[in-house]
Amino acid sequence: MDVDRQNAETTPPYSKRITKQKVHVIACGAIAREILAVARINGLDHIDLHCLPAIYHSYPQKIAPALEQAIADARARGFEKIFVGYADCGTGGDIDRICAREGIERLSGPHCYSFFTGNEAFAGRDDDITSFFLTDFLARQFEAFVIVPLGLDRYPELRDMYFGNYRKVVYLSQEEDPALQAKAKEAAAYLGLDYEYRFTGYGDLARELLTV
């Protein structure tokens, strides 16, 4: 089964949009692929996507200042409707304060692991406090977004300091890709953790993009 059909079949049906007003979506580069896929599957050609650097996923203190500038730039370009393609993402409420001030909305939930799972389902699990999560993006970019930012390539002895309290790597996959599953298993082995696989599809990301 191809990926578009697979996700379409696991995404609940939604009503067709009545308006096609352009919406400028300012999103995390780590979910660009998924946003484009949802837009393609559902014919959301009104979405104008602009992504901030994906590496901010590892440095959340950089998100809010960059987001403020991106919103100002979008306003200057004449966009009336803007949507923020971030959850809170470790900003401690900074994104919510920006959204409240600017009168715009963001993706619901605390982070991408939650909205890919489905925020309600994620909140209902009580066994994930000792889990380290990967998405498709992080499985692809494990070295660049986990190993290097944490300095494990230079100081491998830090591994147990960072991950000693974790029990497992949970791979939340948006596409059922055996190559990515292999990469995620390698990541779990590198961290010395158990491995668990969960196919999520696009979760609440699809639902929310269909309402913007």
Coordinates of N, CA and C in Angstrom, one line a residue:
M1 N 0.8 -1.2 0.0 CA 0.0 0.0 0.0 C 0.9 1.2 0.0
D2 N 0.6 2.2 -0.9 CA 1.4 3.4 -0.9 C 1.1 4.3 0.3
V3 N 2.1 5.2 0.6 CA 2.0 6.0 1.9 C 0.8 6.9 1.9
D4 N 0.5 7.6 0.7 CA -0.6 8.5 0.7 C -1.9 7.8 1.0
R5 N -2.1 6.6 0.3 CA -3.4 5.9 0.5 C -3.4 5.4 2.0
Q6 N -2.3 4.9 2.5 CA -2.3 4.4 3.8 C -2.7 5.4 4.8
N7 N -2.2 6.6 4.7 CA -2.5 7.7 5.7 C -3.9 8.2 5.4
A8 N -4.4 8.2 4.2 CA -5.7 8.7 3.9 C -6.7 7.7 4.5
E9 N -6.4 6.4 4.5 CA -7.3 5.4 5.1 C -7.3 5.4 6.6
T10 N -6.3 6.0 7.2 CA -6.2 6.0 8.7 C -6.5 7.4 9.2
T11 N -6.9 8.3 8.3 CA -7.3 9.7 8.7 C -8.8 9.8 8.6
P12 N -9.5 10.2 9.7 CA -11.0 10.3 9.7 C -11.4 11.2 8.6
P13 N -12.6 11.0 8.0 CA -13.2 11.9 7.0 C -13.5 13.2 7.6
Y14 N -13.3 14.3 6.8 CA -13.6 15.6 7.3 C -14.4 16.3 6.1
S15 N -15.2 17.3 6.5 CA -15.9 18.1 5.5 C -15.0 18.9 4.6
K16 N -15.4 19.0 3.4 CA -14.6 19.8 2.4 C -14.6 21.3 2.9
R17 N -13.4 22.0 2.7 CA -13.3 23.4 3.1 C -14.3 24.2 2.2
I18 N -14.9 25.2 2.8 CA -15.8 26.1 2.0 C -15.0 27.2 1.4
T19 N -14.0 27.7 2.2 CA -13.2 28.9 1.7 C -11.8 28.4 1.3
K20 N -11.2 29.1 0.4 CA -9.9 28.8 -0.1 C -8.9 30.0 0.2
Q21 N -9.2 30.7 1.2 CA -8.3 31.9 1.6 C -6.9 31.3 1.9
K22 N -5.9 32.0 1.3 CA -4.5 31.6 1.6 C -4.2 31.7 3.1
V23 N -3.6 30.6 3.6 CA -3.1 30.6 4.9 C -1.6 30.4 5.0
H24 N -0.9 31.3 5.6 CA 0.5 31.2 5.7 C 0.8 30.4 7.0
V25 N 1.3 29.2 6.8 CA 1.7 28.3 7.9 C 3.2 28.4 8.2
I26 N 3.5 28.8 9.4 CA 4.9 28.9 9.8 C 5.2 27.7 10.7
A27 N 6.0 26.8 10.3 CA 6.1 25.5 10.9 C 7.6 25.1 11.2
C28 N 7.7 24.1 12.1 CA 9.0 23.5 12.3 C 9.4 22.7 11.1
G29 N 10.7 22.9 10.7 CA 11.2 22.2 9.5 C 11.2 20.7 9.7
A30 N 11.1 20.3 11.0 CA 11.1 18.8 11.3 C 9.8 18.2 10.9
I31 N 8.7 18.9 10.6 CA 7.5 18.3 10.2 C 7.1 18.8 8.8
A32 N 8.0 19.4 8.1 CA 7.7 20.0 6.8 C 7.2 18.9 5.9
R33 N 7.8 17.7 5.9 CA 7.5 16.6 5.0 C 6.0 16.2 5.3
E34 N 5.7 16.1 6.5 CA 4.3 15.6 6.9 C 3.3 16.7 6.6
I35 N 3.6 17.9 6.8 CA 2.6 19.0 6.4 C 2.3 18.9 4.9
L36 N 3.4 18.8 4.1 CA 3.2 18.8 2.6 C 2.5 17.5 2.2
A37 N 2.7 16.4 2.9 CA 2.0 15.2 2.6 C 0.5 15.3 2.9
V38 N 0.1 15.9 4.1 CA -1.3 16.1 4.4 C -1.9 17.0 3.4
A39 N -1.2 18.1 3.0 CA -1.8 19.0 2.1 C -2.0 18.4 0.7
R40 N -1.1 17.5 0.3 CA -1.2 16.8 -1.0 C -2.4 15.8 -1.0
I41 N -2.4 15.0 0.1 CA -3.5 14.0 0.2 C -4.9 14.7 0.2
N42 N -5.0 15.8 0.8 CA -6.3 16.4 1.0 C -6.6 17.6 0.1
G43 N -5.7 17.9 -0.8 CA -5.9 19.0 -1.7 C -5.9 20.4 -1.1
L44 N -5.1 20.6 -0.1 CA -5.0 21.8 0.7 C -4.1 22.8 0.0
D45 N -4.5 23.2 -1.2 CA -3.6 24.1 -2.0 C -3.7 25.6 -1.5
H46 N -4.5 25.8 -0.5 CA -4.5 27.2 0.0 C -3.4 27.4 1.1
I47 N -2.7 26.4 1.4 CA -1.6 26.5 2.4 C -0.3 27.0 1.8
D48 N 0.2 28.1 2.4 CA 1.5 28.6 1.9 C 2.5 28.3 3.1
L49 N 3.4 27.4 2.9 CA 4.2 26.9 4.0 C 5.5 27.5 4.0
H50 N 5.9 28.0 5.2 CA 7.2 28.5 5.5 C 7.8 27.8 6.7
C51 N 8.9 27.2 6.6 CA 9.5 26.5 7.7 C 10.7 27.2 8.4
L52 N 10.7 27.1 9.7 CA 11.9 27.6 10.4 C 12.9 26.4 10.5
P53 N 14.2 26.6 10.7 CA 15.1 25.6 10.7 C 14.8 24.4 11.6
A54 N 14.9 23.2 11.1 CA 14.5 22.0 11.8 C 15.4 21.8 13.1
I55 N 16.6 22.3 13.1 CA 17.5 22.1 14.2 C 17.0 22.8 15.4
Y56 N 16.0 23.8 15.3 CA 15.5 24.4 16.5 C 14.7 23.4 17.3
H57 N 14.4 22.2 16.7 CA 13.8 21.2 17.5 C 14.7 20.8 18.7
S58 N 16.0 21.0 18.5 CA 17.0 20.6 19.6 C 17.3 21.9 20.4
Y59 N 16.9 23.0 20.0 CA 17.3 24.3 20.7 C 16.0 25.1 20.8
P60 N 15.0 24.7 21.6 CA 13.7 25.4 21.6 C 13.8 26.9 22.0
Q61 N 14.9 27.3 22.7 CA 15.0 28.7 23.1 C 15.1 29.6 21.8
K62 N 15.4 29.0 20.7 CA 15.5 29.8 19.4 C 14.2 29.9 18.7
I63 N 13.2 29.2 19.1 CA 11.9 29.1 18.3 C 11.1 30.4 18.4
A64 N 10.9 30.9 19.6 CA 10.0 32.1 19.8 C 10.6 33.3 19.1
P65 N 11.8 33.7 19.2 CA 12.3 34.9 18.5 C 12.2 34.7 17.0
A66 N 12.5 33.5 16.5 CA 12.4 33.3 15.0 C 11.0 33.3 14.6
L67 N 10.1 32.8 15.4 CA 8.7 32.8 15.0 C 8.1 34.3 15.0
E68 N 8.5 35.1 16.0 CA 8.1 36.5 16.0 C 8.5 37.2 14.7
Q69 N 9.8 37.0 14.3 CA 10.3 37.6 13.0 C 9.5 37.1 11.8
A70 N 9.3 35.8 11.8 CA 8.6 35.2 10.6 C 7.1 35.7 10.5
I71 N 6.5 35.9 11.7 CA 5.1 36.5 11.7 C 5.2 37.9 11.1
A72 N 6.1 38.7 11.6 CA 6.2 40.1 11.1 C 6.5 40.1 9.6
D73 N 7.3 39.2 9.1 CA 7.6 39.2 7.7 C 6.4 38.8 6.9
A74 N 5.6 37.8 7.5 CA 4.4 37.4 6.8 C 3.4 38.5 6.7
R75 N 3.2 39.3 7.8 CA 2.3 40.4 7.8 C 2.8 41.5 6.8
A76 N 4.1 41.7 6.7 CA 4.6 42.7 5.8 C 4.3 42.3 4.3
R77 N 4.2 41.0 4.1 CA 4.0 40.4 2.8 C 2.5 40.4 2.4
G78 N 1.7 40.8 3.4 CA 0.2 40.9 3.2 C -0.6 39.7 3.6
F79 N 0.0 38.7 4.3 CA -0.8 37.6 4.7 C -1.7 38.0 5.9
E80 N -3.0 37.8 5.7 CA -4.0 38.1 6.8 C -4.2 36.9 7.7
K81 N -4.1 35.7 7.2 CA -4.3 34.6 8.0 C -3.0 33.8 8.2
I82 N -2.6 33.6 9.4 CA -1.4 32.9 9.7 C -1.7 31.8 10.7
F83 N -1.1 30.6 10.5 CA -1.2 29.5 11.5 C 0.2 29.0 11.9
V84 N 0.4 28.7 13.1 CA 1.7 28.3 13.6 C 1.7 26.8 13.7
G85 N 2.7 26.2 12.9 CA 2.8 24.8 12.9 C 3.8 24.3 13.9
Y86 N 3.6 24.7 15.1 CA 4.3 24.2 16.3 C 3.3 23.9 17.4
A87 N 3.6 22.9 18.2 CA 3.0 22.8 19.5 C 3.7 23.7 20.5
D88 N 3.7 23.4 21.8 CA 4.5 24.3 22.7 C 6.0 24.0 22.4
C89 N 6.3 22.7 22.2 CA 7.7 22.4 21.8 C 8.8 22.9 22.7
G90 N 8.6 22.8 24.0 CA 9.6 23.2 24.9 C 9.9 24.6 25.1
T91 N 8.9 25.5 24.7 CA 9.1 26.9 24.8 C 8.6 27.5 26.1
G92 N 8.0 26.7 26.9 CA 7.5 27.2 28.2 C 6.4 28.2 28.1
G93 N 5.6 28.0 27.1 CA 4.4 29.0 26.9 C 4.7 30.2 26.0
D94 N 6.0 30.3 25.5 CA 6.3 31.5 24.7 C 5.5 31.5 23.4
I95 N 5.3 30.4 22.8 CA 4.5 30.4 21.6 C 3.1 30.8 21.8
D96 N 2.5 30.3 22.9 CA 1.2 30.7 23.3 C 1.1 32.2 23.5
R97 N 2.1 32.8 24.1 CA 2.0 34.2 24.4 C 2.1 35.0 23.0
I98 N 2.9 34.5 22.1 CA 3.0 35.1 20.8 C 1.7 35.0 20.1
C99 N 1.1 33.8 20.1 CA -0.2 33.6 19.4 C -1.3 34.5 20.0
A100 N -1.3 34.6 21.3 CA -2.4 35.4 22.0 C -2.2 36.9 21.5
R101 N -1.0 37.3 21.5 CA -0.7 38.7 21.1 C -1.1 39.0 19.7
E102 N -0.8 38.0 18.8 CA -1.0 38.2 17.4 C -2.4 37.8 16.9
G103 N -3.1 37.1 17.8 CA -4.4 36.7 17.4 C -4.4 35.5 16.4
I104 N -3.5 34.6 16.6 CA -3.4 33.5 15.6 C -3.4 32.2 16.5
E105 N -3.5 31.0 15.8 CA -3.6 29.7 16.4 C -2.4 28.9 16.1
R106 N -2.2 27.9 16.9 CA -1.1 26.9 16.7 C -1.6 25.5 16.8
L107 N -0.7 24.6 16.5 CA -1.1 23.2 16.6 C -1.3 22.9 18.1
S108 N -2.3 22.1 18.4 CA -2.6 21.7 19.8 C -1.6 20.8 20.3
G109 N -1.4 20.8 21.6 CA -0.5 19.8 22.3 C 0.8 20.3 22.8
P110 N 1.5 19.5 23.5 CA 2.8 20.0 24.1 C 4.0 19.8 23.1
H111 N 3.9 18.8 22.1 CA 5.0 18.6 21.2 C 4.5 17.7 20.1
C112 N 5.4 17.4 19.1 CA 5.0 16.6 18.0 C 4.7 15.2 18.3
Y113 N 5.4 14.7 19.3 CA 5.1 13.3 19.7 C 3.6 13.1 20.1
S114 N 3.1 14.2 20.8 CA 1.7 14.1 21.2 C 0.7 14.3 20.0
F115 N 1.0 15.3 19.2 CA 0.0 15.5 18.1 C 0.0 14.4 17.0
F116 N 1.2 13.8 16.8 CA 1.3 12.6 15.9 C 0.5 11.4 16.5
T117 N 0.7 11.2 17.8 CA -0.1 10.1 18.4 C -1.5 10.4 18.5
G118 N -1.9 11.7 18.6 CA -3.2 12.1 18.9 C -3.2 12.6 20.4
N119 N -3.4 13.9 20.6 CA -3.2 14.5 21.9 C -4.0 13.8 23.0
E120 N -5.2 13.4 22.7 CA -6.0 12.7 23.8 C -5.4 11.4 24.1
A121 N -5.0 10.6 23.1 CA -4.4 9.3 23.3 C -3.1 9.4 24.0
F122 N -2.3 10.4 23.6 CA -1.0 10.6 24.2 C -1.1 10.9 25.7
A123 N -2.1 11.8 26.0 CA -2.3 12.2 27.4 C -2.8 11.1 28.3
G124 N -3.4 10.1 27.6 CA -4.0 9.0 28.4 C -3.0 7.9 28.7
R125 N -1.8 8.0 28.2 CA -0.8 6.9 28.5 C 0.0 7.3 29.7
D126 N 0.2 6.4 30.6 CA 1.0 6.7 31.8 C 2.3 5.8 31.8
D127 N 2.6 5.2 30.7 CA 3.8 4.4 30.7 C 4.9 5.0 29.9
D128 N 4.7 6.2 29.4 CA 5.7 6.8 28.5 C 6.7 7.8 29.2
I129 N 6.6 7.9 30.5 CA 7.5 8.9 31.2 C 8.9 8.5 31.1
T130 N 9.2 7.2 30.9 CA 10.6 6.8 30.7 C 10.9 6.4 29.3
S131 N 10.2 7.0 28.3 CA 10.4 6.6 26.9 C 11.0 7.8 26.2
F132 N 11.9 7.5 25.3 CA 12.6 8.5 24.4 C 11.9 8.3 23.0
F133 N 11.4 9.4 22.5 CA 10.6 9.2 21.3 C 11.3 9.6 20.0
L134 N 11.1 8.9 19.0 CA 11.5 9.2 17.7 C 10.3 9.4 16.7
T135 N 10.4 10.3 15.8 CA 9.5 10.4 14.7 C 10.2 10.0 13.4
D136 N 9.6 10.0 12.3 CA 10.3 9.7 11.0 C 11.5 10.6 10.8
F137 N 11.2 11.9 11.1 CA 12.3 12.8 10.9 C 13.5 12.5 11.8
L138 N 13.3 12.2 13.0 CA 14.3 11.9 14.0 C 15.0 10.6 13.7
A139 N 14.2 9.6 13.2 CA 14.9 8.4 12.8 C 15.8 8.6 11.6
R140 N 15.4 9.5 10.7 CA 16.3 9.8 9.6 C 17.5 10.6 10.0
Q141 N 17.3 11.5 11.0 CA 18.4 12.5 11.4 C 18.9 12.3 12.8
F142 N 18.9 11.0 13.2 CA 19.3 10.7 14.6 C 20.7 11.3 15.0
E143 N 21.6 11.1 14.1 CA 23.0 11.6 14.4 C 23.0 13.1 14.5
A144 N 22.4 13.8 13.5 CA 22.5 15.2 13.5 C 21.6 15.9 14.6
F145 N 20.6 15.3 15.0 CA 19.6 15.9 15.9 C 19.6 15.3 17.3
V146 N 20.3 14.2 17.5 CA 20.5 13.7 18.9 C 21.9 13.5 19.3
I147 N 22.7 12.8 18.5 CA 24.0 12.5 18.9 C 24.9 13.7 18.9
V148 N 24.9 14.5 17.9 CA 25.8 15.7 17.8 C 25.3 16.8 18.8
P149 N 24.1 17.2 18.9 CA 23.7 18.2 19.8 C 24.0 17.9 21.3
L150 N 23.9 16.6 21.6 CA 24.2 16.2 23.0 C 25.7 15.9 23.2
G151 N 26.5 16.0 22.2 CA 27.9 15.8 22.3 C 28.3 14.3 22.4
L152 N 27.4 13.4 22.1 CA 27.8 12.0 22.3 C 28.8 11.5 21.3
D153 N 29.0 12.2 20.2 CA 30.0 11.8 19.2 C 31.4 12.2 19.8
R154 N 31.5 13.2 20.7 CA 32.7 13.6 21.3 C 32.9 13.0 22.7
Y155 N 31.8 12.8 23.4 CA 31.9 12.3 24.8 C 30.9 11.2 25.0
P156 N 31.2 10.0 24.4 CA 30.2 8.9 24.5 C 29.9 8.5 25.9
E157 N 30.7 8.8 26.8 CA 30.5 8.5 28.2 C 29.2 9.2 28.8
L158 N 28.8 10.3 28.1 CA 27.6 11.0 28.5 C 26.3 10.3 28.2
R159 N 26.4 9.2 27.4 CA 25.2 8.5 27.1 C 24.4 8.1 28.3
D160 N 25.0 7.4 29.2 CA 24.3 6.9 30.4 C 23.8 8.0 31.3
M161 N 24.6 9.1 31.3 CA 24.1 10.3 32.1 C 22.8 10.8 31.5
Y162 N 22.7 11.0 30.2 CA 21.5 11.5 29.6 C 20.4 10.5 29.6
F163 N 20.7 9.3 29.3 CA 19.6 8.3 29.1 C 19.5 7.2 30.1
G164 N 20.2 7.3 31.2 CA 20.2 6.3 32.2 C 18.8 6.0 32.9
N165 N 17.9 7.0 32.8 CA 16.6 6.9 33.4 C 15.5 6.5 32.4
Y166 N 15.9 6.4 31.2 CA 15.0 5.9 30.1 C 15.0 4.4 30.1
R167 N 13.8 3.9 29.7 CA 13.7 2.4 29.5 C 13.6 2.0 28.1
K168 N 13.1 2.8 27.2 CA 12.9 2.3 25.8 C 12.9 3.5 24.9
V169 N 13.2 3.2 23.6 CA 12.9 4.1 22.5 C 11.6 3.8 21.9
V170 N 10.7 4.7 21.8 CA 9.4 4.5 21.1 C 9.5 5.3 19.8
Y171 N 9.4 4.5 18.7 CA 9.4 5.1 17.4 C 7.9 5.3 16.9
L172 N 7.5 6.5 16.8 CA 6.2 6.9 16.4 C 6.3 7.2 14.9
S173 N 5.9 6.3 14.1 CA 6.1 6.4 12.6 C 4.9 7.0 11.9
Q174 N 5.2 7.9 11.0 CA 4.2 8.5 10.1 C 4.1 7.7 8.8
E175 N 5.1 7.0 8.4 CA 5.1 6.2 7.2 C 5.6 4.8 7.6
E176 N 5.0 3.8 7.1 CA 5.5 2.4 7.5 C 6.6 2.1 6.5
D177 N 7.8 2.5 6.9 CA 9.0 2.3 6.1 C 10.0 1.4 6.8
P178 N 10.2 0.2 6.2 CA 11.2 -0.7 6.9 C 12.6 -0.1 7.1
A179 N 13.0 0.7 6.1 CA 14.3 1.3 6.3 C 14.4 2.2 7.5
L180 N 13.3 3.0 7.7 CA 13.3 3.9 8.9 C 13.2 3.1 10.2
Q181 N 12.4 2.0 10.1 CA 12.3 1.1 11.3 C 13.7 0.6 11.7
A182 N 14.5 0.2 10.7 CA 15.8 -0.3 10.9 C 16.7 0.8 11.6
K183 N 16.6 2.0 11.1 CA 17.3 3.1 11.7 C 16.9 3.4 13.1
A184 N 15.6 3.3 13.4 CA 15.1 3.5 14.8 C 15.6 2.4 15.7
K185 N 15.7 1.2 15.2 CA 16.2 0.1 16.0 C 17.7 0.3 16.3
E186 N 18.4 0.8 15.3 CA 19.8 1.1 15.5 C 20.0 2.2 16.6
A187 N 19.1 3.2 16.5 CA 19.2 4.3 17.5 C 18.9 3.7 18.9
A188 N 18.0 2.8 19.1 CA 17.7 2.2 20.4 C 18.9 1.5 20.9
A189 N 19.5 0.7 20.0 CA 20.7 -0.1 20.3 C 21.8 0.9 20.7
Y190 N 22.0 2.0 20.0 CA 23.1 2.9 20.3 C 22.9 3.5 21.7
L191 N 21.6 3.7 22.1 CA 21.3 4.3 23.4 C 21.2 3.2 24.5
G192 N 21.3 2.0 24.1 CA 21.2 0.9 25.1 C 19.8 0.7 25.7
L193 N 18.8 1.0 24.9 CA 17.4 1.0 25.4 C 16.6 0.0 24.6
D194 N 15.5 -0.5 25.2 CA 14.6 -1.3 24.5 C 13.9 -0.5 23.4
Y195 N 13.3 -1.3 22.5 CA 12.7 -0.6 21.3 C 11.2 -1.0 21.2
E196 N 10.4 0.0 20.8 CA 9.0 -0.2 20.6 C 8.6 0.6 19.4
Y197 N 7.7 0.0 18.5 CA 7.3 0.6 17.3 C 5.8 0.9 17.4
R198 N 5.4 2.1 17.0 CA 4.0 2.5 16.9 C 3.7 3.3 15.6
F199 N 2.8 2.8 14.8 CA 2.5 3.5 13.6 C 1.4 4.5 14.0
T200 N 1.6 5.8 13.8 CA 0.6 6.8 14.1 C 0.0 7.5 12.9
G201 N 0.6 7.4 11.7 CA 0.2 8.2 10.6 C 0.4 9.7 11.0
Y202 N -0.4 10.6 10.5 CA -0.3 12.0 10.8 C -1.0 12.5 12.0
G203 N -1.8 11.6 12.6 CA -2.5 12.0 13.9 C -3.3 13.3 13.8
D204 N -3.2 14.1 14.9 CA -3.9 15.3 14.9 C -3.4 16.4 14.0
L205 N -2.2 16.2 13.5 CA -1.7 17.2 12.5 C -2.6 17.3 11.3
A206 N -3.1 16.1 10.8 CA -4.0 16.1 9.7 C -5.3 16.8 10.0
R207 N -5.9 16.5 11.2 CA -7.2 17.1 11.6 C -7.1 18.6 11.7
E208 N -6.0 19.1 12.3 CA -5.9 20.5 12.5 C -5.6 21.3 11.2
L209 N -4.8 20.7 10.4 CA -4.5 21.4 9.1 C -5.8 21.5 8.2
L210 N -6.7 20.6 8.4 CA -7.9 20.6 7.6 C -8.9 21.7 8.2
T211 N -8.6 22.3 9.3 CA -9.5 23.3 9.8 C -8.9 24.7 9.6
V212 N -7.7 24.9 9.1 CA -7.1 26.2 9.0 C -7.6 26.9 7.8

